[in-house]
CSV table of C-alpha atoms and ligand atoms in Angstrom, one decimal:
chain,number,residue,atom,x,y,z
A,1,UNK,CA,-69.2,71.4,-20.2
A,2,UNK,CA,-68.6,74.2,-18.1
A,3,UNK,CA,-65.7,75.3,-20.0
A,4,UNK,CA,-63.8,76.1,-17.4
A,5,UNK,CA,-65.9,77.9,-15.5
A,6,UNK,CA,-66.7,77.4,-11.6
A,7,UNK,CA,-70.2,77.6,-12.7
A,8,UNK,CA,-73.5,77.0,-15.3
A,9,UNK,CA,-74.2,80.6,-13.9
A,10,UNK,CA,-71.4,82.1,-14.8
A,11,UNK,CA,-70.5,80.4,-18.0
A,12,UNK,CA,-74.1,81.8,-19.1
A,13,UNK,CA,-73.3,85.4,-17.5
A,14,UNK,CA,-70.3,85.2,-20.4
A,15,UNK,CA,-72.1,83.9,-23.0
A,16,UNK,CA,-73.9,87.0,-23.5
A,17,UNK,CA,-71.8,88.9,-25.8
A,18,UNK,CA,-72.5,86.2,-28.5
A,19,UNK,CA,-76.2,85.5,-27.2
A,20,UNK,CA,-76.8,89.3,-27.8
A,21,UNK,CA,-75.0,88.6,-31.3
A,22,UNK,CA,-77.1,85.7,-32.6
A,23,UNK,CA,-80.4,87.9,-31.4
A,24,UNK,CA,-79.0,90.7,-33.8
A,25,UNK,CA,-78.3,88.4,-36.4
A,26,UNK,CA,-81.8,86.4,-36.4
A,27,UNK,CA,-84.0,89.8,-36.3
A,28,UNK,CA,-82.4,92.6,-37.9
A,29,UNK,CA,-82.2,92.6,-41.7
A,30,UNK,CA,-78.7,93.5,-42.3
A,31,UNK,CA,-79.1,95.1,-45.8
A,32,UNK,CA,-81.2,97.5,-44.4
A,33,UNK,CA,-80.3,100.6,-45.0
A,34,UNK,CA,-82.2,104.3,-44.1
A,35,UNK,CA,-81.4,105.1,-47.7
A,36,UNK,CA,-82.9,102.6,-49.5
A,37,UNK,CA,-85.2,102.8,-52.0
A,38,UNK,CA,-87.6,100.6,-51.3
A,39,UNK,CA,-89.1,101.1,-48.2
A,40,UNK,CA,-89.1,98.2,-45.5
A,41,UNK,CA,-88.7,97.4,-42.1
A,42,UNK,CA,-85.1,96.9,-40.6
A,43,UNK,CA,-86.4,94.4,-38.2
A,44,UNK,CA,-87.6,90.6,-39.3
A,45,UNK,CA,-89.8,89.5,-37.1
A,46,UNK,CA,-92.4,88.0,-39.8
A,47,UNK,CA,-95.5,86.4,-38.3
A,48,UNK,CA,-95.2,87.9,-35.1
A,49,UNK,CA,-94.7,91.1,-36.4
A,50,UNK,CA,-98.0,90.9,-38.2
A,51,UNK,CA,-100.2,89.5,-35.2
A,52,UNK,CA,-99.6,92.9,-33.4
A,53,UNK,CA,-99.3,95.5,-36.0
A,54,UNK,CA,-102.5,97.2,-35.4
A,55,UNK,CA,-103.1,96.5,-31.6
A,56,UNK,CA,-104.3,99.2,-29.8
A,57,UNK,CA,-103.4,97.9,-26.6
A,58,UNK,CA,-100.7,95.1,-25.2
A,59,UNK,CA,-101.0,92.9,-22.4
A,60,UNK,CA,-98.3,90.9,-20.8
A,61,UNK,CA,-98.3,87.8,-18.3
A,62,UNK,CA,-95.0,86.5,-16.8
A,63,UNK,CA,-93.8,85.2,-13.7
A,64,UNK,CA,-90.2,86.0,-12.0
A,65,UNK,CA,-87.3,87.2,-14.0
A,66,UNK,CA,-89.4,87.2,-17.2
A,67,UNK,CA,-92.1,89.5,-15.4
A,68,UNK,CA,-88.8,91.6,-15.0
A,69,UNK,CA,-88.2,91.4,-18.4
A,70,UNK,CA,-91.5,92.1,-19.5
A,71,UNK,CA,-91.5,95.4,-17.3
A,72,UNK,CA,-88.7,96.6,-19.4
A,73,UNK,CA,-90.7,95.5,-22.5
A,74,UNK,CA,-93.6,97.9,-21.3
A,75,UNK,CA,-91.4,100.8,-21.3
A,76,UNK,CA,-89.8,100.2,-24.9
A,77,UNK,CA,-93.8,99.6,-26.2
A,78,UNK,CA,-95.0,102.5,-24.4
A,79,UNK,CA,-91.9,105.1,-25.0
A,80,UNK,CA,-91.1,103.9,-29.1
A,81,UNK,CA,-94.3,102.8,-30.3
A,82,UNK,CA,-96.8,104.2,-28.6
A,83,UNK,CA,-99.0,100.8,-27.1
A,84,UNK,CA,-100.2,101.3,-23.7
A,85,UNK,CA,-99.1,97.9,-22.1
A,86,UNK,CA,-100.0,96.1,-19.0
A,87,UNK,CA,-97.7,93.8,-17.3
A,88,UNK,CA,-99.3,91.3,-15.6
A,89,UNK,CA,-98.5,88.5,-12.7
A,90,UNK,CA,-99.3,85.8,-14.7
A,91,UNK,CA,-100.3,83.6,-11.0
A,92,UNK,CA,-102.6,86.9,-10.5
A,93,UNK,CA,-103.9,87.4,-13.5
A,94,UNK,CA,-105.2,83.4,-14.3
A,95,UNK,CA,-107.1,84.1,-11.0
A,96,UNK,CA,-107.8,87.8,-10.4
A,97,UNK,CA,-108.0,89.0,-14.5
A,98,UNK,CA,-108.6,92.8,-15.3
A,99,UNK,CA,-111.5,93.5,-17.8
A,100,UNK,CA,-111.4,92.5,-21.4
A,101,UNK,CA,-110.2,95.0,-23.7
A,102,UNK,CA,-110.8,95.3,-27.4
A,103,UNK,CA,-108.4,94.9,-30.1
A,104,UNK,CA,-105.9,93.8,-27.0
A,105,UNK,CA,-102.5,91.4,-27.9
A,106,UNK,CA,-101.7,89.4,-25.0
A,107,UNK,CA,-98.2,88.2,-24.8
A,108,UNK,CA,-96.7,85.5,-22.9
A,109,UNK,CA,-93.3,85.6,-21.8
A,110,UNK,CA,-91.7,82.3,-20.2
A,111,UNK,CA,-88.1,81.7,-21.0
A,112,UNK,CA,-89.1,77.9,-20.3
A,113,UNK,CA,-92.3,77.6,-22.1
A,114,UNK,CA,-93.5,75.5,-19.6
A,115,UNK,CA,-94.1,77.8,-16.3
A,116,UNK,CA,-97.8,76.8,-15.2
A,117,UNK,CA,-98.8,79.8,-13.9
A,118,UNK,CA,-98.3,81.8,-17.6
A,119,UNK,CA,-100.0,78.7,-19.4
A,120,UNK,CA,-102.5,79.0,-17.0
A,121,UNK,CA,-103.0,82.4,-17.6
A,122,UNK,CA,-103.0,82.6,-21.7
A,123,UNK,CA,-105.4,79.2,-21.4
A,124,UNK,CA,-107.4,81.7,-19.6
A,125,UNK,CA,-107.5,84.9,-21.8
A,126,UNK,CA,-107.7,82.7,-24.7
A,127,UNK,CA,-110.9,80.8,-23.5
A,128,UNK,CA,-112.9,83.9,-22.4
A,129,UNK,CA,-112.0,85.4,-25.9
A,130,UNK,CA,-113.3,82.2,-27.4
A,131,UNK,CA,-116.0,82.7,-29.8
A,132,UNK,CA,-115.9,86.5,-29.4
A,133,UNK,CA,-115.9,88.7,-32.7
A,134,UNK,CA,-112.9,91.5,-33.7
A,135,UNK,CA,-112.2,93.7,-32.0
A,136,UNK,CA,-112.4,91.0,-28.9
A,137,UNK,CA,-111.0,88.0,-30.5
A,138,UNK,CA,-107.6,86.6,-28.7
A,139,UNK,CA,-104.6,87.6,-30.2
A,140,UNK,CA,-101.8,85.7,-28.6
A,141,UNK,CA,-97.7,85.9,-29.2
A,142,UNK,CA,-95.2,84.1,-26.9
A,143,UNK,CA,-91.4,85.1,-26.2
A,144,UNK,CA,-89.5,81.9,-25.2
A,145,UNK,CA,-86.3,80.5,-25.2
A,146,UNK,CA,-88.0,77.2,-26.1
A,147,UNK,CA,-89.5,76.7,-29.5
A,148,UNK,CA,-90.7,72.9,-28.7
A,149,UNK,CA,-91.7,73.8,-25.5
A,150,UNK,CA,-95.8,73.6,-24.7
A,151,UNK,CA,-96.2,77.5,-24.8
A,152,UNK,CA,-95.3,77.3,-29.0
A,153,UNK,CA,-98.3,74.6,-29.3
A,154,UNK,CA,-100.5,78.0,-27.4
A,155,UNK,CA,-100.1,80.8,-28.9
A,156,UNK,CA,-100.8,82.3,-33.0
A,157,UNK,CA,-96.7,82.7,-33.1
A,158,UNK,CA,-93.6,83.5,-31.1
A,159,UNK,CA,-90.8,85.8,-31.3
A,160,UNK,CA,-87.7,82.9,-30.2
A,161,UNK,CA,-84.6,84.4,-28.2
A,162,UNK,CA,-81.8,82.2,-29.2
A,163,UNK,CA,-80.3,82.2,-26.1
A,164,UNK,CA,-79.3,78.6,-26.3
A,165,UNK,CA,-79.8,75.8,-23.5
A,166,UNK,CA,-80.1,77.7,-19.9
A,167,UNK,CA,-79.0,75.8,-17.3
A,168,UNK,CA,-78.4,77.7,-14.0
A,169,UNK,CA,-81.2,78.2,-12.2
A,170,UNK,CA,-81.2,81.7,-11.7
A,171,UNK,CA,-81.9,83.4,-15.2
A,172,UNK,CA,-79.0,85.6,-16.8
A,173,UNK,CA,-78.6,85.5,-20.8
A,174,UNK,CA,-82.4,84.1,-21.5
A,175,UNK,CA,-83.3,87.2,-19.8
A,176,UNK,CA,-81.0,89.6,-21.6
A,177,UNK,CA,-82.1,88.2,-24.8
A,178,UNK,CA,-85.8,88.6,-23.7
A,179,UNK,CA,-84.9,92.2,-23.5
A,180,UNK,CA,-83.7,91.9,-27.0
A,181,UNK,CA,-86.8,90.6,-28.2
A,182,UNK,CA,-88.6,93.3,-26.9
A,183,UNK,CA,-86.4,95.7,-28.5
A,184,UNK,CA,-86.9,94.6,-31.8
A,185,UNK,CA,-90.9,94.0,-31.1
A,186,UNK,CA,-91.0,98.0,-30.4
A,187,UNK,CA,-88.8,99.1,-32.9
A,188,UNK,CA,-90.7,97.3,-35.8
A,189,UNK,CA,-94.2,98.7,-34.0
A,190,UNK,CA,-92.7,101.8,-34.2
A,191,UNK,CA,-91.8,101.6,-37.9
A,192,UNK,CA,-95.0,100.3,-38.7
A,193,UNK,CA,-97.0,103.0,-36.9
A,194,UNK,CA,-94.7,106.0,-37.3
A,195,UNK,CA,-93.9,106.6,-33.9
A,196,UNK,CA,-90.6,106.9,-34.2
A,197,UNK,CA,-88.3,108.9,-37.6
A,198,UNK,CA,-86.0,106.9,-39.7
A,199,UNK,CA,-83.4,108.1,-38.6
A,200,UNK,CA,-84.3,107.4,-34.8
A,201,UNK,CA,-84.7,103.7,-35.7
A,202,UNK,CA,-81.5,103.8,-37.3
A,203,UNK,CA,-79.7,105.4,-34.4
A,204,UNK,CA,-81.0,102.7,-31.7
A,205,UNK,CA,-80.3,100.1,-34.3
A,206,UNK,CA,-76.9,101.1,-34.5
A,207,UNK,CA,-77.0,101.4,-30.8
A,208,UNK,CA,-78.0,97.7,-30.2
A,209,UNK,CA,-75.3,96.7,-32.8
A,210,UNK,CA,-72.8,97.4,-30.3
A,211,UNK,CA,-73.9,96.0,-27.2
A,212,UNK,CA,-72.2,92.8,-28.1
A,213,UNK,CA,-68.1,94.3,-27.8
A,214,UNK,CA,-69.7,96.7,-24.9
A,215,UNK,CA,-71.2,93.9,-22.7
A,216,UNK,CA,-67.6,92.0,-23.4
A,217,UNK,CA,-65.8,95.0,-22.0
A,218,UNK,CA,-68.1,95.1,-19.2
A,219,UNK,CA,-67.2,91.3,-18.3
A,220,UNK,CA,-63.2,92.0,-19.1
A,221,UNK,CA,-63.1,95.0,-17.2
A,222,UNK,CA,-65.5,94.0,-14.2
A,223,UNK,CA,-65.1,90.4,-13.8
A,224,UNK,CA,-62.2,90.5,-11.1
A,225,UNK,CA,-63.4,94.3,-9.4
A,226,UNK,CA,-67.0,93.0,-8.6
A,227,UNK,CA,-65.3,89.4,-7.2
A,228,UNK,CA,-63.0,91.5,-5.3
A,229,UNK,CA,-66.0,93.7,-4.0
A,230,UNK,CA,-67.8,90.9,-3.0
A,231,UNK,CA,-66.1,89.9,-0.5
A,232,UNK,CA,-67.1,92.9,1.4
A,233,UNK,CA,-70.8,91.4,1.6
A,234,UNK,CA,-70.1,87.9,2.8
A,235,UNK,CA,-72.1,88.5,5.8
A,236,UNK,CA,-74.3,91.0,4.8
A,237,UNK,CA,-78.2,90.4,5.6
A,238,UNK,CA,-79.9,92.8,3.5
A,239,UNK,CA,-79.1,94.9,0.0
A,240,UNK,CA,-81.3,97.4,-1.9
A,241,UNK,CA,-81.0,97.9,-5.3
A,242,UNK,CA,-82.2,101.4,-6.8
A,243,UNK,CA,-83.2,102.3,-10.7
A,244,UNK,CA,-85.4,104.8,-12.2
A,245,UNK,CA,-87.6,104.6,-15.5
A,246,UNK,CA,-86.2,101.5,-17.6
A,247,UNK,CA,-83.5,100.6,-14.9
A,248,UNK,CA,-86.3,100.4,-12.5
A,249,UNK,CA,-87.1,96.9,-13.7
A,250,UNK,CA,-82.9,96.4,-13.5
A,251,UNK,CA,-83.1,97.1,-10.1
A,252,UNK,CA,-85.8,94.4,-9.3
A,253,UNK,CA,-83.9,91.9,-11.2
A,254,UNK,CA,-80.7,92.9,-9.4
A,255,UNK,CA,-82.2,92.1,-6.2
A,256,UNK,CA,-83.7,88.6,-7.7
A,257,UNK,CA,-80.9,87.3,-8.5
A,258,UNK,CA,-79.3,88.0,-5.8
A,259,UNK,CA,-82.0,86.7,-3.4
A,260,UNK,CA,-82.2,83.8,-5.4
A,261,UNK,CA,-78.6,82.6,-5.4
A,262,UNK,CA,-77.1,84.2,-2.1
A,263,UNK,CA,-79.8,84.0,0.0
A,264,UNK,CA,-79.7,87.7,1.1
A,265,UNK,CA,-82.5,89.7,1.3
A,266,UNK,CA,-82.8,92.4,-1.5
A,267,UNK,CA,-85.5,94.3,-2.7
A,268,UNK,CA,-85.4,96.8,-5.4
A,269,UNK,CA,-87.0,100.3,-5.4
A,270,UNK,CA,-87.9,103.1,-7.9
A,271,UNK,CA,-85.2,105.3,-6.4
A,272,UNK,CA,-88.4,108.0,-6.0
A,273,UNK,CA,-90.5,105.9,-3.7
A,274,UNK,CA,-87.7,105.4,-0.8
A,275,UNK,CA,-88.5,108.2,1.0
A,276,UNK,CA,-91.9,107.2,1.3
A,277,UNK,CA,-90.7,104.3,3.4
A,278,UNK,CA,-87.9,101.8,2.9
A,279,UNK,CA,-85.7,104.7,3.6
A,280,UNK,CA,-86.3,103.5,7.3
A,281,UNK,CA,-84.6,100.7,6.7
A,282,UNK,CA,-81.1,102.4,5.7
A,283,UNK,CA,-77.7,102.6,8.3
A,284,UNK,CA,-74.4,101.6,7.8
A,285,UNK,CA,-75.2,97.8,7.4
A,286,UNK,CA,-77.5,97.8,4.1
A,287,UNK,CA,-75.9,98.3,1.7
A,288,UNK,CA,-77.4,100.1,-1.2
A,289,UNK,CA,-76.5,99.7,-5.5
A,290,UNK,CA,-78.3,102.5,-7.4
A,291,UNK,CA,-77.9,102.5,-11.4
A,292,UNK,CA,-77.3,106.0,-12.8
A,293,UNK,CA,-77.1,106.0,-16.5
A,294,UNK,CA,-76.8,109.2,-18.3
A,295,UNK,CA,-80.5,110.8,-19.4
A,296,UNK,CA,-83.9,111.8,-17.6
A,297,UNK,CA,-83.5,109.6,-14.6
A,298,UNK,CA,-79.4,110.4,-13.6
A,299,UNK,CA,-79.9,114.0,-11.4
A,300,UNK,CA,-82.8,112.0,-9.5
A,301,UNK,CA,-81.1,109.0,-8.8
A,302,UNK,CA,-77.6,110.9,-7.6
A,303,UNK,CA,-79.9,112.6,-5.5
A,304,UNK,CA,-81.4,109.6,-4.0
A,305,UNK,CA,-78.4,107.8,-3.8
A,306,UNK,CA,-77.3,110.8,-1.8
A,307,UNK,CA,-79.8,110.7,0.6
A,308,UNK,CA,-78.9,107.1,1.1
A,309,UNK,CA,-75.2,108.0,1.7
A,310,UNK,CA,-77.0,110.5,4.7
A,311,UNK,CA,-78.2,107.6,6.5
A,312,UNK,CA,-74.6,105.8,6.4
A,313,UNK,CA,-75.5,103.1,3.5
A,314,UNK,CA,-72.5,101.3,1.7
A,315,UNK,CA,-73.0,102.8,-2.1
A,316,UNK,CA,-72.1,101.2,-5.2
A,317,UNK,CA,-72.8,102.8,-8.4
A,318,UNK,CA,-73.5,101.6,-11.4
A,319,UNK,CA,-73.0,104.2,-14.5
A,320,UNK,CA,-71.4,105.1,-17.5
A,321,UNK,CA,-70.2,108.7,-15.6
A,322,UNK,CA,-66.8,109.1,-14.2
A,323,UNK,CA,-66.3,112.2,-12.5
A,324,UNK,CA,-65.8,113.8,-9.6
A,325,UNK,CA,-69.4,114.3,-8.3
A,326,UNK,CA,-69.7,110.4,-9.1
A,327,UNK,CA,-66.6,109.6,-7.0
A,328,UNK,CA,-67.5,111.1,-3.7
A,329,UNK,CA,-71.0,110.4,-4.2
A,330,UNK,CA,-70.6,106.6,-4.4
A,331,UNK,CA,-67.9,104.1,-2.1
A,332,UNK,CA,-67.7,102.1,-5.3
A,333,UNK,CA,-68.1,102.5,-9.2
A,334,UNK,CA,-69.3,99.8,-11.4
A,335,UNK,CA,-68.5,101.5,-14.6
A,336,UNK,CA,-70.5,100.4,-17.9
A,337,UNK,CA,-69.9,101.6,-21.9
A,338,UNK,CA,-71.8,105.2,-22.7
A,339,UNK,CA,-75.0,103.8,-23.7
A,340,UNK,CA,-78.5,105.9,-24.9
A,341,UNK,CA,-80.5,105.4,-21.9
A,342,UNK,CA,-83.0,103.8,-23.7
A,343,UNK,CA,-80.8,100.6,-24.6
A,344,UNK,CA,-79.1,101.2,-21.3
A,345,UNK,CA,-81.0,98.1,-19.8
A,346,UNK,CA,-78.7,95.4,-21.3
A,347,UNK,CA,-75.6,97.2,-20.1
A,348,UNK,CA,-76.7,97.8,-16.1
A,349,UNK,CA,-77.9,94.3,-15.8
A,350,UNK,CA,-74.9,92.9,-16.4
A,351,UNK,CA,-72.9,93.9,-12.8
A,352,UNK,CA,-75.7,93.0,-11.0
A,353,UNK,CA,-75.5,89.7,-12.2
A,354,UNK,CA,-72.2,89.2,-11.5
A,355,UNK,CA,-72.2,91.2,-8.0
A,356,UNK,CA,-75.2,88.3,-7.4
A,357,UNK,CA,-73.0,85.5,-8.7
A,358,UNK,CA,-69.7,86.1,-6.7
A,359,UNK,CA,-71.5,87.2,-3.3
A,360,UNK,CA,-73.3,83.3,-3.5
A,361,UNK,CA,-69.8,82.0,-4.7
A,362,UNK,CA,-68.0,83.7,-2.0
A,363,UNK,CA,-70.8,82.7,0.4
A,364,UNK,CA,-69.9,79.4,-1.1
A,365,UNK,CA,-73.0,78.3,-1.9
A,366,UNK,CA,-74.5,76.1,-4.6
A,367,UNK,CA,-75.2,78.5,-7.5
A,368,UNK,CA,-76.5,76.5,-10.1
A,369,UNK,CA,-79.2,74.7,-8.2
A,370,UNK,CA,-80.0,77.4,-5.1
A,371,UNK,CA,-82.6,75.6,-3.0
A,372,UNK,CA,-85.7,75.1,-3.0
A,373,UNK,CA,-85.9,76.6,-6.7
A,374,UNK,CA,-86.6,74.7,-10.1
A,375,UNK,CA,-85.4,75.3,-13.4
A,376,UNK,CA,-89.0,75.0,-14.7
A,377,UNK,CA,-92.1,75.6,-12.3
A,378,UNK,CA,-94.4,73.3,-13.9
A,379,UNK,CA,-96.5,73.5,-11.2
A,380,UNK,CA,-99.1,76.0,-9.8
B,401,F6R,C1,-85.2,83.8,-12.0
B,401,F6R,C2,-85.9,82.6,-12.3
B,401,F6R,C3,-87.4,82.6,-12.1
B,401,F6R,C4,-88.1,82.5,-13.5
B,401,F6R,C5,-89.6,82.2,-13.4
B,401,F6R,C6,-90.2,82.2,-14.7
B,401,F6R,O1,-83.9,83.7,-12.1
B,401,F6R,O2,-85.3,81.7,-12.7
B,401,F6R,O3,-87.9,83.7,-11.4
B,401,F6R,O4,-87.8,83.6,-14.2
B,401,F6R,O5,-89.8,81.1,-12.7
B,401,F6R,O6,-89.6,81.2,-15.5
B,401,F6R,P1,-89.9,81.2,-17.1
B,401,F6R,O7,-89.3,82.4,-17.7
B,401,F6R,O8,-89.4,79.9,-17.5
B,401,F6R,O9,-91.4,81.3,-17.2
């Protein structure tokens, strides 16, 4: 069932053209148009879509790669409709919650639907709600990938990601169509509440309609460069990854997966905070990946990434820019599509997942099943 690929991971890294497809096609309403008469939202979300139209705040509880996904889903909240959102450890915050807050959604994100630690948490927020009056009662929406699984039987409703059946261990296309789910979350929040013009819903719209053909160009164009590259980092013992803004949550999940599968360490940084420490750990045998995308973040991660390069580090790039200034900046370009940074999310991960998938490979290593990892951590 592999279809001919070496592995689960990587079958699922190349699924995600069509995962990204079958997102668009279940929540966006494809008659919509910015002219039409009668005014309604181009996103169809339904019940969910109702649970949180009036929030004033959002709180989210996840654990690994969907706490990743959820950090991403804070900035697309925040930046297009205007919710202040937490994102929460969900093994923290069962224990170690912060203080109620009125008129609060809490969402629980478990590709799963099982992870203990997030059902743990929601049973939590749900019973110290329980009884209380509006503005304090629980208001509780799950993203999963499982829509039988025990989180659906939780929660008021749940926005499904339609990634299909996950198998490697190590998350790739459940997570990208998390993101998804988050987009279309904000987008209708922000058509509900104004936050963002027509014609700026339209433009992101249009802008998620072709991440399918420029995720497929990524995999076409990159497969064979990033296996090639890999080979560089056989031995390597320790990799930092380095985003700013929305790719700051890319960088952590970069360095996830690779910790997960290859068994190097990796850590991931807001590009800002490395002089005020991990910079330290920099010479010529870390290497380091920053992701540059065009908009606010791009002058201030090239200059990061420079002062990486001034400490000897191995730089790989990850961007949509190709010139000159890029090309003696970086020792190798992973180029992505032109993207709105924004959106950009869906574009930069993919690399990283396949720079994580062909170092393990290379490192021949059991990819699908990394040790001492489970598909599903049913337990605390
Ligand atoms: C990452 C990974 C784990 C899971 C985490 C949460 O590749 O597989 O970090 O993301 O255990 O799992 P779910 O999303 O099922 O709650």
């Amino acid at each position: 069932e592999k279809q001919g690929f070496r592995h689960f991971m990587l079958k699922e890294i190349y699924e995600q053209p069509s995962v990204v497809r079958s997102c668009l096609e279940n929540y966006l309403d494809s008659s919509w148009s910015i002219d039409s008469i009668e005014a309604r939202s181009p996103i169809t979300l339904g019940a969910a879509a109702e649970l949180c139209s009036d929030v004033d705040y959002i709180q989210i509880v996840a654990c690994g790669t969907s706490w990743n996904a959820s950090l991403v889903g804070k900035h697309l909240l925040e930046q297009l409709a205007g919710i202040p959102t937490m994102v929460q450890y969900a093994s923290e915050f069962r224990y170690f919650p912060s203080p109620m807050l009125a008129n609060t959604l809490t969402i629980g994100v478990t590709q799963s639907g099982e992870t203990a630690d997030t059902l743990a948490a929601l049973e939590m927020e749900k019973q110290r709600r329980m009884g209380l009056e509006f503005p304090y009662n629980a208001k509780i929406l799950g993203i999963t990938n499982r829509p039988e699984s025990t989180l659906t039987h939780m929660v008021d409703c749940i926005i499904n990601t339609h990634a299909g059946v996950e198998i490697g261990v190590a998350a790739t296309k459940s997570f990208v169509a998390q993101l998804m789910g988050f987009y279309f979350l904000a987008l209708e929040l922000a058509y509900r509440r104004k936050t963002l013009s027509l014609e700026k819903i339209e433009i992101l719209i249009k802008g998620l309609r072709k991440l399918p053909n420029q995720i497929e160009i990524i995999l076409e164009k990159q497969g064979e460069q990033i296996q090639e590259l890999s080979h560089n980092f056989c031995d390597t013992q320790d990799f930092i990854f380095l985003g700013r803004g929305i790719n700051f949550p890319i960088a952590l999940e970069g360095a996830l997966k690779l910790k997960e599968i290859s068994y190097i360490h990796a850590e991931g940084y807001p590009a800002g905070e490395m002089k005020h420490g991990p910079i330290a750990l920099l010479d010529a045998k870390v290497p380091v990946v920053a992701i540059t995308m065009p908009g606010v973040a791009h002058e201030k991660v090239l200059s990061n990434a420079q002062e990486a390069r001034a400490r000897d580090a191995h730089l790989i790039g990850v961007t949509s820019i190709d010139n000159a200034e890029s090309r003696t900046i970086f020792n190798d370009l992973l180029f992505v599509p032109e993207i709105d940074e924004i959106l950009s999310p869906i574009i930069s991960v993919i690399p990283l997942q396949l720079l994580a998938y062909h170092i393990a490979a290379k490192r021949g290593l059991d990819v699908d099943q990394p040790r001492n990892l489970a598909k599903s951590v049913t337990v605390e």
